Amino acid sequence: MNEIRHKDSKFSTLDYFYYYIKGYAIAIEYKYTIIALSLAFKYYEICYSKGSSRFTYVLIDAYDLISADKSSDYTCATTILQDIIDEYNNTSDKQSLAKKYSFTNENLDALEILSSRKNYDYAISHNPLKNVTKNKLMPQNLPYNGLAAIYNFIEEYATMNHYKNTLIALKVASKLHAGQTRKGGDPYIIHPLYITLKIIYSGTDDDITCAASLLHDVIEDDETMYKCNGSLLVTEYGLDFEVLRIVRLLTKPKDYKITDPKEEKYYKGVQSDIRATNIKLHDRTDNLSTIEVFKIEKMISYVDETKERVYPLLVQKNYYPEYSQAFTNVKYVLRSNCEVIESILRRTPASIDFTGYQRTLFFIKGYAKGKNMPNTLKALSIACKLHEGQLRSIGDPFILHPLRVASYLINLKINDDTTCAAALLHEVFKKCNVTDGGIALTSKYDLSPEVFELVKLVSKPKEMSLDEYYLKLRLNPKALLIKLSNRANTCTILNTYEQEEIDEYISECISHLYPLCEYGTEHYKNFSHQINIMRSHIYQISNIVSFLTHLEK
């Protein structure tokens, strides 16, 4: 806690409890605790009479419940919102309350649910997003690319899970996009197929979402559909109206540059529906992956629009916890894309926050508490101690890197204790002069011996060839996952490398890393969708950096 209290630190005691509780709530699936944190943040930011100190006090109360193992979702949420619930219950004009604290209708619904235990129990048992969170059947062959492979995968997935709208939408999208191409020359249908595939991999799909994702551009791109505002999707093709409603939200009118020049109305509509938000976020990540077909001016304007209009959509993860971890991974992809493009084209220096890493640290700490991950908790302390004072190439604290590697795995729902612990320690041989293979640390901190066995596998000795190194990684799925998460995070600072280093990095990806991914999806099917997500992230950033750095030269 000394670091938190340091006079020069931007990190506060409030941050410590906020991110610890959020990590715990995500781990233990406390839906309304996550919502309560966001509502309380809004409330105390505006309610100056009580201020942030009062916010800290209610967070401490919730933290004490967690520490004493006496918490439940309802007790944690109502403890955090105790002041707000009292005010909500004592006012007859709910809309005035909403206006006062900038609450949305969804925020008011949450307060109504938490105003009594009866309301809470009913809401949990009648969650309208239950089809998003339940486990689905997954086809055996998971595609990386190729139009036919992705189409067949989605068709098989929809059939296995009885997604009738998705099966219809596949055929309709293929028909209406027939003959259309993207700017890079690929058949246009590959774009909605990729988006739908990524949504499935992220675990945030249902029948309506997949169908609307496949059809999200058909009203804009087909004249007949545009004239009827898509109504033929229901009247002629038999899709549910809910699919059409979401597609309409995602459709820009042809005259939007006149009627909605800042696109405020459009993005407000998208944000009004969590399914539309989900599709739009994945749509933007896919469009950024093909940004090399744009002129430089368009690249910059596209990045600006992403930061100004798309980033704010991510706040929905705080009000729909079912999407929280998936949206966090989308945030990683969006931000890393935008930051890389800006740093190369605008020569914008990376912003450095010397205390911001602690948010990730305490999120992981809370998550590890919730999932009962003793090795991860110990590894947090070891990593912080060993990496103290070390900086990355862009000047920020080095500890941020292992924290992000572990956090990325957690947000991909890879919550194995030894895997996350090894992810936190994966650089100690190289950076911290740990020469005994971690034997002393294993003994001192009572770590599982498997932790440093994984660290050894991920740490490549200088004398070992790449062929031998990647062959060893193939033999252990945990080491494979750590390596991919590491690459997904190091690729975001490729723009700081010399051109020769960039070329070597990308060459290694092509010759060794992507084949490793293919091996992993074939032999470790329990992790195949996570492997595909990380591969896509690495491929996307590597492509952009390679293209832009060569373009600049």
Coordinates of C-alpha atoms in Angstrom, one line a residue:
M1 CA 0.0 0.0 0.0
N2 CA 3.0 2.4 0.4
E3 CA 3.2 2.8 -3.4
I4 CA -0.5 3.8 -3.5
R5 CA 0.0 6.4 -0.8
H6 CA 3.0 8.0 -2.4
K7 CA 2.5 11.7 -3.0
D8 CA 3.5 11.6 -6.7
S9 CA 1.3 8.6 -7.4
K10 CA -1.8 9.1 -9.6
F11 CA -3.2 5.9 -8.2
S12 CA -5.5 6.1 -5.3
T13 CA -6.9 3.9 -2.5
L14 CA -10.2 4.1 -4.3
D15 CA -8.6 2.6 -7.4
Y16 CA -7.2 -0.3 -5.4
F17 CA -10.5 -1.4 -4.0
Y18 CA -12.4 -0.6 -7.3
Y19 CA -10.3 -2.9 -9.5
Y20 CA -9.8 -5.6 -6.8
I21 CA -13.6 -5.9 -6.4
K22 CA -14.1 -5.8 -10.2
G23 CA -11.6 -8.6 -10.7
Y24 CA -13.3 -10.6 -8.0
A25 CA -16.7 -10.0 -9.3
I26 CA -15.8 -11.1 -12.8
A27 CA -14.1 -14.2 -11.5
I28 CA -17.1 -15.2 -9.3
E29 CA -19.7 -14.0 -11.9
Y30 CA -21.2 -11.3 -9.6
K31 CA -23.3 -9.7 -12.4
Y32 CA -24.8 -6.9 -10.3
T33 CA -21.7 -6.1 -8.4
I34 CA -20.0 -5.2 -11.7
I35 CA -23.0 -3.0 -12.6
A36 CA -23.0 -1.5 -9.1
L37 CA -19.3 -0.4 -9.5
S38 CA -20.2 1.6 -12.6
L39 CA -23.3 3.1 -11.2
A40 CA -21.5 4.2 -8.0
F41 CA -18.7 5.7 -10.1
K42 CA -21.3 7.9 -11.9
Y43 CA -23.0 8.8 -8.7
Y44 CA -20.0 9.8 -6.6
E45 CA -18.5 11.7 -9.5
I46 CA -21.5 14.0 -9.6
C47 CA -22.5 13.9 -6.0
Y48 CA -19.8 16.3 -4.8
S49 CA -21.4 16.6 -1.3
K50 CA -20.1 13.1 -0.5
G51 CA -17.2 12.9 -2.9
S52 CA -14.8 10.2 -3.7
S53 CA -13.9 9.6 0.0
R54 CA -17.5 8.3 0.5
F55 CA -17.1 6.1 -2.5
T56 CA -13.9 4.6 -1.0
Y57 CA -15.8 3.9 2.3
V58 CA -18.5 1.8 0.5
L59 CA -15.9 0.0 -1.5
I60 CA -14.0 -0.9 1.7
D61 CA -17.3 -2.3 3.1
A62 CA -17.7 -4.5 0.1
Y63 CA -14.0 -5.5 0.2
D64 CA -14.4 -6.5 3.9
L65 CA -17.3 -8.8 2.9
I66 CA -15.2 -10.4 0.3
S67 CA -12.2 -10.8 2.6
A68 CA -14.4 -12.4 5.2
D69 CA -15.9 -14.8 2.7
K70 CA -19.3 -13.4 3.6
S71 CA -20.2 -11.9 0.2
S72 CA -22.8 -12.6 -2.3
D73 CA -23.6 -10.7 -5.5
Y74 CA -26.6 -9.1 -3.9
T75 CA -24.8 -8.1 -0.7
C76 CA -21.8 -6.7 -2.5
A77 CA -23.9 -4.8 -5.0
T78 CA -26.2 -3.3 -2.4
T79 CA -23.3 -2.4 -0.1
I80 CA -21.7 -0.4 -2.9
L81 CA -25.0 1.2 -3.9
Q82 CA -26.4 1.7 -0.4
D83 CA -26.6 5.6 -0.7
I84 CA -28.0 5.4 -4.2
I85 CA -30.6 2.8 -3.4
D86 CA -31.8 4.8 -0.4
E87 CA -32.2 7.9 -2.7
Y88 CA -33.9 5.8 -5.4
N89 CA -36.4 4.3 -2.9
N90 CA -37.2 7.7 -1.4
T91 CA -38.0 9.5 -4.7
S92 CA -41.1 9.3 -6.7
D93 CA -39.6 11.0 -9.8
K94 CA -37.2 8.4 -11.1
Q95 CA -36.5 10.3 -14.3
S96 CA -35.4 13.4 -12.4
L97 CA -33.0 11.1 -10.4
A98 CA -31.7 9.8 -13.7
K99 CA -31.1 13.2 -15.1
K100 CA -29.4 14.4 -11.9
Y101 CA -26.8 11.6 -12.1
S102 CA -26.8 10.9 -15.8
F103 CA -28.3 7.5 -15.3
T104 CA -29.7 5.6 -18.4
N105 CA -32.9 3.6 -18.4
E106 CA -30.8 0.5 -18.0
N107 CA -29.2 2.0 -14.9
L108 CA -32.7 2.7 -13.4
D109 CA -33.7 -0.9 -14.2
A110 CA -30.6 -2.1 -12.2
L111 CA -31.5 0.1 -9.3
E112 CA -35.1 -1.3 -9.3
I113 CA -33.7 -4.9 -9.4
L114 CA -31.4 -4.2 -6.4
S115 CA -34.1 -2.3 -4.4
S116 CA -35.3 -5.6 -3.0
R117 CA -34.0 -9.2 -2.7
K118 CA -37.2 -10.4 -4.4
N119 CA -36.6 -8.3 -7.5
Y120 CA -33.0 -9.5 -7.6
D121 CA -33.8 -13.2 -7.4
Y122 CA -36.4 -12.8 -10.2
A123 CA -34.0 -10.9 -12.5
I124 CA -31.3 -13.5 -12.1
S125 CA -33.7 -16.3 -12.9
H126 CA -35.1 -14.4 -15.9
N127 CA -31.9 -13.0 -17.4
P128 CA -32.7 -12.1 -21.1
L129 CA -29.1 -12.6 -22.0
K130 CA -28.9 -16.2 -20.8
N131 CA -28.6 -17.5 -24.3
V132 CA -25.4 -15.4 -24.7
T133 CA -23.7 -16.9 -21.6
K134 CA -24.6 -20.5 -21.9
N135 CA -22.1 -23.0 -23.4
K136 CA -22.7 -23.9 -27.1
L137 CA -21.6 -26.8 -29.2
M138 CA -18.6 -26.1 -31.3
P139 CA -17.6 -27.8 -34.6
Q140 CA -14.3 -29.6 -34.6
N141 CA -12.7 -27.8 -37.5
L142 CA -12.0 -24.2 -36.6
P143 CA -11.0 -22.1 -39.6
Y144 CA -8.3 -19.4 -39.7
N145 CA -9.3 -18.0 -43.1
G146 CA -10.8 -19.0 -46.4
L147 CA -14.4 -18.0 -47.4
A148 CA -15.6 -21.6 -47.8
A149 CA -14.1 -22.8 -44.5
I150 CA -15.6 -19.9 -42.5
Y151 CA -19.0 -20.3 -44.2
N152 CA -19.1 -24.0 -43.5
F153 CA -18.0 -23.5 -39.9
I154 CA -20.8 -21.0 -39.2
E155 CA -23.4 -23.2 -41.0
E156 CA -22.4 -26.2 -38.9
Y157 CA -22.3 -24.1 -35.7
A158 CA -25.8 -22.7 -36.4
T159 CA -27.1 -26.1 -37.1
M160 CA -25.7 -27.7 -34.0
N161 CA -27.1 -24.9 -31.8
H162 CA -30.4 -24.6 -33.6
Y163 CA -29.8 -21.0 -34.8
K164 CA -32.6 -20.8 -37.4
N165 CA -32.1 -17.1 -38.1
T166 CA -28.4 -17.5 -38.6
L167 CA -29.0 -20.3 -41.2
I168 CA -31.4 -18.1 -43.1
A169 CA -29.0 -15.1 -42.8
L170 CA -26.1 -17.0 -44.2
K171 CA -28.0 -17.7 -47.5
V172 CA -29.5 -14.2 -47.7
A173 CA -26.1 -12.4 -47.0
S174 CA -24.4 -14.6 -49.7
K175 CA -27.2 -13.8 -52.2
L176 CA -27.3 -10.0 -51.5
H177 CA -23.5 -9.5 -51.4
A178 CA -22.9 -11.7 -54.5
G179 CA -20.6 -9.9 -57.0
Q180 CA -19.6 -7.2 -54.4
T181 CA -16.0 -6.8 -53.4
R182 CA -14.0 -5.1 -50.7
K183 CA -11.5 -2.4 -51.4
G184 CA -8.7 -4.9 -51.3
G185 CA -10.4 -7.1 -53.9
D186 CA -11.8 -9.9 -51.7
P187 CA -15.4 -11.0 -52.1
Y188 CA -17.4 -8.7 -49.8
I189 CA -19.1 -11.6 -48.0
I190 CA -15.8 -12.4 -46.3
H191 CA -16.3 -9.3 -44.1
P192 CA -19.6 -10.3 -42.4
L193 CA -18.4 -13.9 -42.2
Y194 CA -15.3 -12.8 -40.3
I195 CA -17.2 -10.6 -37.9
T196 CA -19.6 -13.4 -37.1
L197 CA -16.8 -15.9 -36.6
K198 CA -15.0 -13.5 -34.2
I199 CA -18.2 -13.0 -32.2
I200 CA -18.6 -16.7 -31.9
Y201 CA -15.0 -17.1 -30.8
S202 CA -15.5 -14.4 -28.2
G203 CA -18.4 -16.3 -26.6
T204 CA -20.9 -13.4 -27.0
D205 CA -23.2 -14.9 -29.6
D206 CA -26.8 -16.0 -29.9
D207 CA -29.0 -16.6 -32.9
I208 CA -30.1 -13.0 -33.2
T209 CA -26.6 -11.6 -32.9
C210 CA -25.1 -14.0 -35.5
A211 CA -27.9 -13.3 -38.0
A212 CA -27.7 -9.5 -37.6
S213 CA -23.9 -9.7 -37.9
L214 CA -24.1 -11.5 -41.2
L215 CA -26.7 -9.0 -42.5
H216 CA -25.4 -5.8 -41.0
D217 CA -24.4 -4.2 -44.3
V218 CA -27.2 -5.5 -46.6
I219 CA -29.5 -2.5 -46.3
E220 CA -26.7 -0.1 -47.2
D221 CA -25.3 -2.2 -50.0
D222 CA -28.4 -3.5 -51.7
E223 CA -30.7 -0.9 -53.4
T224 CA -33.9 -3.0 -53.1
M225 CA -33.2 -3.5 -49.4
Y226 CA -32.4 0.2 -48.9
K227 CA -35.7 1.3 -50.5
C228 CA -37.8 -0.9 -48.1
N229 CA -35.5 -0.3 -45.1
G230 CA -34.8 -4.0 -44.9
S231 CA -38.4 -5.1 -44.4
L232 CA -38.0 -7.8 -47.0
L233 CA -35.7 -9.6 -44.5
V234 CA -38.9 -10.3 -42.5
T235 CA -41.6 -10.5 -45.1
E236 CA -39.8 -12.4 -47.8
Y237 CA -37.0 -14.3 -46.0
G238 CA -38.8 -15.1 -42.8
L239 CA -36.3 -13.6 -40.3
D240 CA -37.4 -12.5 -36.9
F241 CA -38.1 -8.8 -36.6
E242 CA -35.5 -8.5 -33.9
V243 CA -32.8 -9.3 -36.5
L244 CA -34.2 -6.5 -38.7
R245 CA -34.3 -4.0 -35.8
I246 CA -30.6 -4.5 -35.1
V247 CA -29.6 -4.4 -38.7
R248 CA -31.5 -1.1 -39.0
L249 CA -29.6 0.3 -36.0
L250 CA -26.3 -0.6 -37.7
T251 CA -27.3 1.0 -41.0
K252 CA -26.3 4.6 -41.9
P253 CA -28.7 6.5 -44.2
K254 CA -27.2 7.5 -47.5
D255 CA -27.5 11.2 -46.6
Y256 CA -26.0 10.8 -43.2
K257 CA -23.3 13.3 -44.0
I258 CA -26.0 16.0 -44.2
T259 CA -28.6 14.7 -41.7
D260 CA -26.1 13.4 -39.1
P261 CA -22.7 14.8 -40.0
K262 CA -21.1 13.9 -36.7
E263 CA -22.8 10.5 -36.6
E264 CA -24.1 11.2 -33.1
K265 CA -27.6 9.8 -33.9
Y266 CA -26.1 6.7 -35.5
Y267 CA -23.8 5.9 -32.6
K268 CA -26.5 6.6 -30.0
G269 CA -28.7 4.1 -31.8
V270 CA -26.0 1.5 -31.8
Q271 CA -25.3 2.0 -28.1
S272 CA -28.9 1.6 -27.3
D273 CA -28.7 -2.1 -27.9
I274 CA -26.0 -4.4 -26.6
R275 CA -26.2 -6.8 -29.6
A276 CA -25.8 -3.9 -32.0
T277 CA -22.8 -2.6 -29.9
N278 CA -21.2 -6.1 -30.0
I279 CA -21.5 -6.3 -33.8
K280 CA -20.2 -2.7 -34.3
L281 CA -17.1 -3.3 -32.1
H282 CA -16.2 -6.4 -34.0
D283 CA -17.0 -4.7 -37.3
R284 CA -14.5 -2.0 -36.5
T285 CA -11.8 -4.5 -35.5
D286 CA -12.2 -6.2 -38.8
N287 CA -12.1 -3.0 -40.8
L288 CA -9.0 -1.9 -39.0
S289 CA -7.3 -5.2 -40.1
T290 CA -7.6 -4.1 -43.8
I291 CA -6.6 -0.5 -43.2
E292 CA -3.7 -0.8 -45.7
V293 CA -6.2 -0.3 -48.6
F294 CA -6.8 3.3 -47.3
K295 CA -4.9 6.4 -48.2
I296 CA -2.9 7.8 -45.3
E297 CA -5.4 10.7 -44.7
K298 CA -8.2 8.1 -44.5
M299 CA -6.3 6.0 -42.1
I300 CA -5.9 8.9 -39.7
S301 CA -9.5 10.0 -40.0
Y302 CA -10.6 6.4 -39.4
V303 CA -8.5 6.2 -36.2
D304 CA -9.9 9.5 -35.0
E305 CA -13.5 8.2 -35.6
T306 CA -12.6 5.0 -33.8
K307 CA -11.3 6.9 -30.7
E308 CA -14.1 9.5 -30.7
R309 CA -17.1 7.3 -31.5
V310 CA -16.2 3.6 -31.1
Y311 CA -14.2 3.6 -27.9
P312 CA -17.2 5.0 -25.9
L313 CA -19.2 1.9 -26.9
L314 CA -16.9 -0.1 -24.7
V315 CA -18.5 1.3 -21.6
Q316 CA -21.4 -1.0 -22.2
K317 CA -19.3 -3.8 -20.7
N318 CA -19.8 -2.2 -17.3
Y319 CA -23.6 -2.5 -17.6
Y320 CA -23.7 -5.9 -19.4
P321 CA -21.2 -8.1 -17.5
E322 CA -21.9 -11.0 -19.8
Y323 CA -19.9 -9.1 -22.4
S324 CA -17.2 -7.7 -20.0
Q325 CA -14.2 -10.0 -20.8
A326 CA -14.9 -10.2 -24.5
F327 CA -15.2 -6.4 -24.8
T328 CA -12.0 -6.0 -22.9
N329 CA -10.2 -8.1 -25.5
V330 CA -11.8 -6.0 -28.3
K331 CA -10.5 -2.9 -26.5
Y332 CA -7.0 -4.3 -26.6
V333 CA -7.3 -4.9 -30.3
L334 CA -8.8 -1.5 -31.1
R335 CA -6.4 0.5 -29.0
S336 CA -3.3 -1.4 -30.1
N337 CA -4.3 -0.9 -33.8
C338 CA -5.0 2.8 -33.3
E339 CA -1.9 3.5 -31.2
V340 CA 0.4 1.8 -33.7
I341 CA -1.1 3.6 -36.7
E342 CA -0.8 7.0 -34.9
S343 CA 2.7 6.4 -33.6
I344 CA 4.0 5.6 -37.1
L345 CA 2.0 8.2 -39.2
R346 CA 1.8 11.0 -36.6
R347 CA 5.0 10.2 -34.8
T348 CA 3.0 10.6 -31.6
P349 CA 5.1 9.6 -28.6
A350 CA 3.6 6.9 -26.4
S351 CA 1.9 8.3 -23.3
I352 CA 3.5 6.9 -20.1
D353 CA 1.6 6.4 -16.9
F354 CA 3.9 5.1 -14.2
T355 CA 1.1 4.1 -11.8
G356 CA -1.7 3.0 -14.2
Y357 CA -0.3 -0.6 -14.3
Q358 CA -1.6 -1.0 -10.7
R359 CA -5.2 -1.1 -12.0
T360 CA -4.3 -4.3 -13.9
L361 CA -2.4 -5.6 -10.9
F362 CA -5.3 -5.3 -8.5
F363 CA -7.8 -6.6 -11.0
I364 CA -5.7 -9.8 -11.3
K365 CA -5.4 -9.9 -7.5
G366 CA -9.2 -9.7 -7.1
Y367 CA -9.7 -12.2 -9.8
A368 CA -7.2 -14.7 -8.3
K369 CA -9.0 -14.3 -5.0
G370 CA -12.3 -15.1 -6.6
K371 CA -11.0 -18.1 -8.5
N372 CA -8.8 -19.4 -5.6
M373 CA -5.5 -19.1 -7.5
P374 CA -2.8 -19.2 -4.8
N375 CA 0.1 -19.5 -7.3
T376 CA -1.1 -16.4 -9.2
L377 CA -1.3 -14.4 -6.0
K378 CA 2.2 -15.3 -5.1
A379 CA 3.5 -14.7 -8.6
L380 CA 2.1 -11.2 -8.5
S381 CA 4.3 -10.4 -5.5
I382 CA 7.3 -12.0 -7.0
A383 CA 7.0 -10.3 -10.4
C384 CA 6.5 -6.9 -8.9
K385 CA 9.6 -7.3 -6.7
L386 CA 11.9 -8.7 -9.4
H387 CA 10.8 -6.2 -12.1
E388 CA 10.9 -3.2 -9.8
G389 CA 12.6 -0.2 -11.5
Q390 CA 12.8 -1.9 -14.9
L391 CA 11.4 -0.1 -17.9
R392 CA 10.1 -1.2 -21.3
S393 CA 11.5 0.2 -24.6
I394 CA 8.8 2.9 -24.7
G395 CA 9.7 4.1 -21.1
D396 CA 6.8 2.7 -19.0
P397 CA 7.3 0.2 -16.1
F398 CA 8.3 -3.2 -17.4
I399 CA 5.9 -5.0 -14.9
L400 CA 3.0 -3.8 -17.2
H401 CA 4.0 -6.4 -19.8
P402 CA 3.7 -9.6 -17.7
L403 CA 0.6 -8.1 -16.1
R404 CA -1.0 -7.6 -19.5
V405 CA 0.1 -11.1 -20.7
A406 CA -1.7 -12.6 -17.6
S407 CA -4.7 -10.3 -17.9
Y408 CA -5.2 -11.1 -21.6
L409 CA -5.3 -14.8 -20.8
I410 CA -7.8 -14.1 -18.0
N411 CA -10.1 -12.1 -20.3
L412 CA -9.9 -15.0 -22.7
K413 CA -11.3 -17.1 -19.8
I414 CA -8.0 -19.0 -19.4
N415 CA -8.0 -19.1 -15.6
D416 CA -5.7 -22.0 -14.8
D417 CA -3.7 -21.0 -11.8
T418 CA -0.3 -22.3 -12.9
T419 CA -0.7 -20.8 -16.4
C420 CA -1.5 -17.3 -15.1
A421 CA 1.3 -17.5 -12.5
A422 CA 3.8 -18.5 -15.2
A423 CA 2.5 -15.7 -17.4
L424 CA 3.4 -13.2 -14.7
L425 CA 6.9 -14.7 -14.3
H426 CA 7.7 -15.5 -17.9
E427 CA 10.4 -12.9 -18.3
V428 CA 12.3 -13.4 -15.0
F429 CA 15.0 -15.6 -16.5
K430 CA 15.8 -13.0 -19.1
K431 CA 15.3 -9.8 -17.2
C432 CA 16.0 -10.6 -13.6
N433 CA 19.1 -12.8 -13.4
V434 CA 17.2 -15.8 -12.1
T435 CA 19.8 -18.4 -12.9
D436 CA 18.8 -21.5 -10.8
G437 CA 15.6 -22.2 -12.8
G438 CA 13.4 -20.7 -10.2
I439 CA 14.2 -23.3 -7.5
A440 CA 14.9 -20.8 -4.7
L441 CA 11.7 -18.8 -5.5
T442 CA 9.6 -22.0 -5.8
S443 CA 10.8 -23.0 -2.3
K444 CA 10.6 -19.6 -0.7
Y445 CA 7.1 -18.8 -1.9
D446 CA 5.8 -22.4 -1.9
L447 CA 4.9 -22.2 -5.6
S448 CA 3.9 -25.2 -7.6
P449 CA 7.0 -26.6 -9.4
E450 CA 4.9 -26.6 -12.6
V451 CA 5.0 -22.8 -12.6
F452 CA 8.7 -22.5 -13.3
E453 CA 8.6 -25.6 -15.6
L454 CA 6.3 -23.5 -17.8
V455 CA 8.5 -20.4 -17.5
K456 CA 11.5 -22.6 -18.7
L457 CA 9.5 -23.7 -21.7
V458 CA 8.5 -20.1 -22.6
S459 CA 12.0 -18.7 -22.0
K460 CA 14.1 -19.4 -25.1
P461 CA 17.8 -19.9 -24.4
K462 CA 20.1 -18.0 -26.8
E463 CA 21.7 -21.2 -28.1
M464 CA 18.4 -22.9 -28.9
S465 CA 17.2 -22.8 -32.5
L466 CA 13.7 -21.6 -33.3
D467 CA 12.8 -25.0 -34.6
E468 CA 13.6 -26.7 -31.4
Y469 CA 12.0 -23.9 -29.3
Y470 CA 8.7 -24.0 -31.1
L471 CA 8.7 -27.8 -31.1
K472 CA 8.9 -27.8 -27.3
L473 CA 6.0 -25.3 -27.1
R474 CA 3.8 -27.6 -29.1
L475 CA 4.1 -30.2 -26.4
N476 CA 2.5 -28.1 -23.7
P477 CA -0.8 -26.3 -24.2
K478 CA -0.2 -24.0 -21.2
A479 CA 3.2 -22.8 -22.5
L480 CA 1.7 -22.4 -26.0
L481 CA -1.0 -20.1 -24.6
I482 CA 1.5 -18.0 -22.6
K483 CA 3.7 -17.6 -25.7
L484 CA 0.8 -16.4 -27.8
S485 CA -0.4 -13.9 -25.2
N486 CA 3.2 -12.7 -24.9
R487 CA 3.4 -12.2 -28.7
A488 CA 0.0 -10.5 -28.8
N489 CA 1.3 -7.9 -26.3
T490 CA 4.8 -7.4 -27.7
C491 CA 3.4 -6.9 -31.2
T492 CA 1.8 -3.7 -30.0
I493 CA 5.2 -2.0 -29.6
L494 CA 6.6 -3.2 -32.9
N495 CA 6.6 0.4 -34.1
T496 CA 9.5 1.1 -31.7
Y497 CA 11.6 -1.6 -33.4
E498 CA 14.1 -1.0 -36.2
Q499 CA 13.0 -2.2 -39.6
E500 CA 15.3 -5.2 -39.5
E501 CA 13.8 -6.3 -36.2
I502 CA 10.3 -5.9 -37.5
D503 CA 11.1 -8.0 -40.5
E504 CA 12.6 -10.7 -38.3
Y505 CA 9.6 -10.6 -36.0
I506 CA 7.1 -11.0 -38.8
S507 CA 9.3 -13.7 -40.4
E508 CA 9.2 -15.7 -37.2
C509 CA 5.4 -15.3 -37.0
I510 CA 5.1 -16.7 -40.5
S511 CA 7.6 -19.6 -40.2
H512 CA 6.9 -20.6 -36.6
L513 CA 4.1 -18.8 -34.7
Y514 CA 1.2 -19.3 -37.1
P515 CA 2.0 -23.0 -37.6
L516 CA 2.1 -23.2 -33.8
C517 CA -1.4 -21.8 -33.8
E518 CA -2.6 -24.3 -36.3
Y519 CA -1.1 -27.1 -34.2
G520 CA -2.8 -25.8 -31.1
T521 CA -6.3 -25.6 -32.6
E522 CA -5.9 -29.1 -33.9
H523 CA -4.5 -30.8 -30.8
Y524 CA -5.9 -28.6 -28.0
K525 CA -9.5 -28.1 -29.0
N526 CA -10.5 -26.8 -25.6
F527 CA -8.4 -23.7 -26.3
S528 CA -9.0 -23.4 -30.0
H529 CA -11.1 -20.3 -30.1
Q530 CA -8.7 -18.5 -27.7
I531 CA -5.8 -19.4 -29.9
N532 CA -7.6 -18.1 -33.0
I533 CA -8.4 -14.8 -31.2
M534 CA -4.7 -14.3 -30.3
R535 CA -3.5 -15.3 -33.7
S536 CA -5.8 -12.8 -35.4
H537 CA -4.6 -10.1 -33.1
I538 CA -0.9 -10.8 -33.8
Y539 CA -1.5 -11.1 -37.5
Q540 CA -3.5 -7.8 -37.6
I541 CA -0.9 -5.7 -35.8
S542 CA 2.1 -7.3 -37.6
N543 CA 0.4 -6.6 -41.0
I544 CA -0.2 -3.0 -40.2
V545 CA 3.3 -2.3 -38.8
S546 CA 4.9 -4.1 -41.8
F547 CA 2.8 -2.2 -44.3
L548 CA 3.2 1.3 -42.7
T549 CA 6.9 1.1 -41.9
H550 CA 7.7 0.0 -45.5
L551 CA 5.3 2.7 -46.8
E552 CA 7.1 5.4 -44.7
K553 CA 10.4 4.4 -46.1

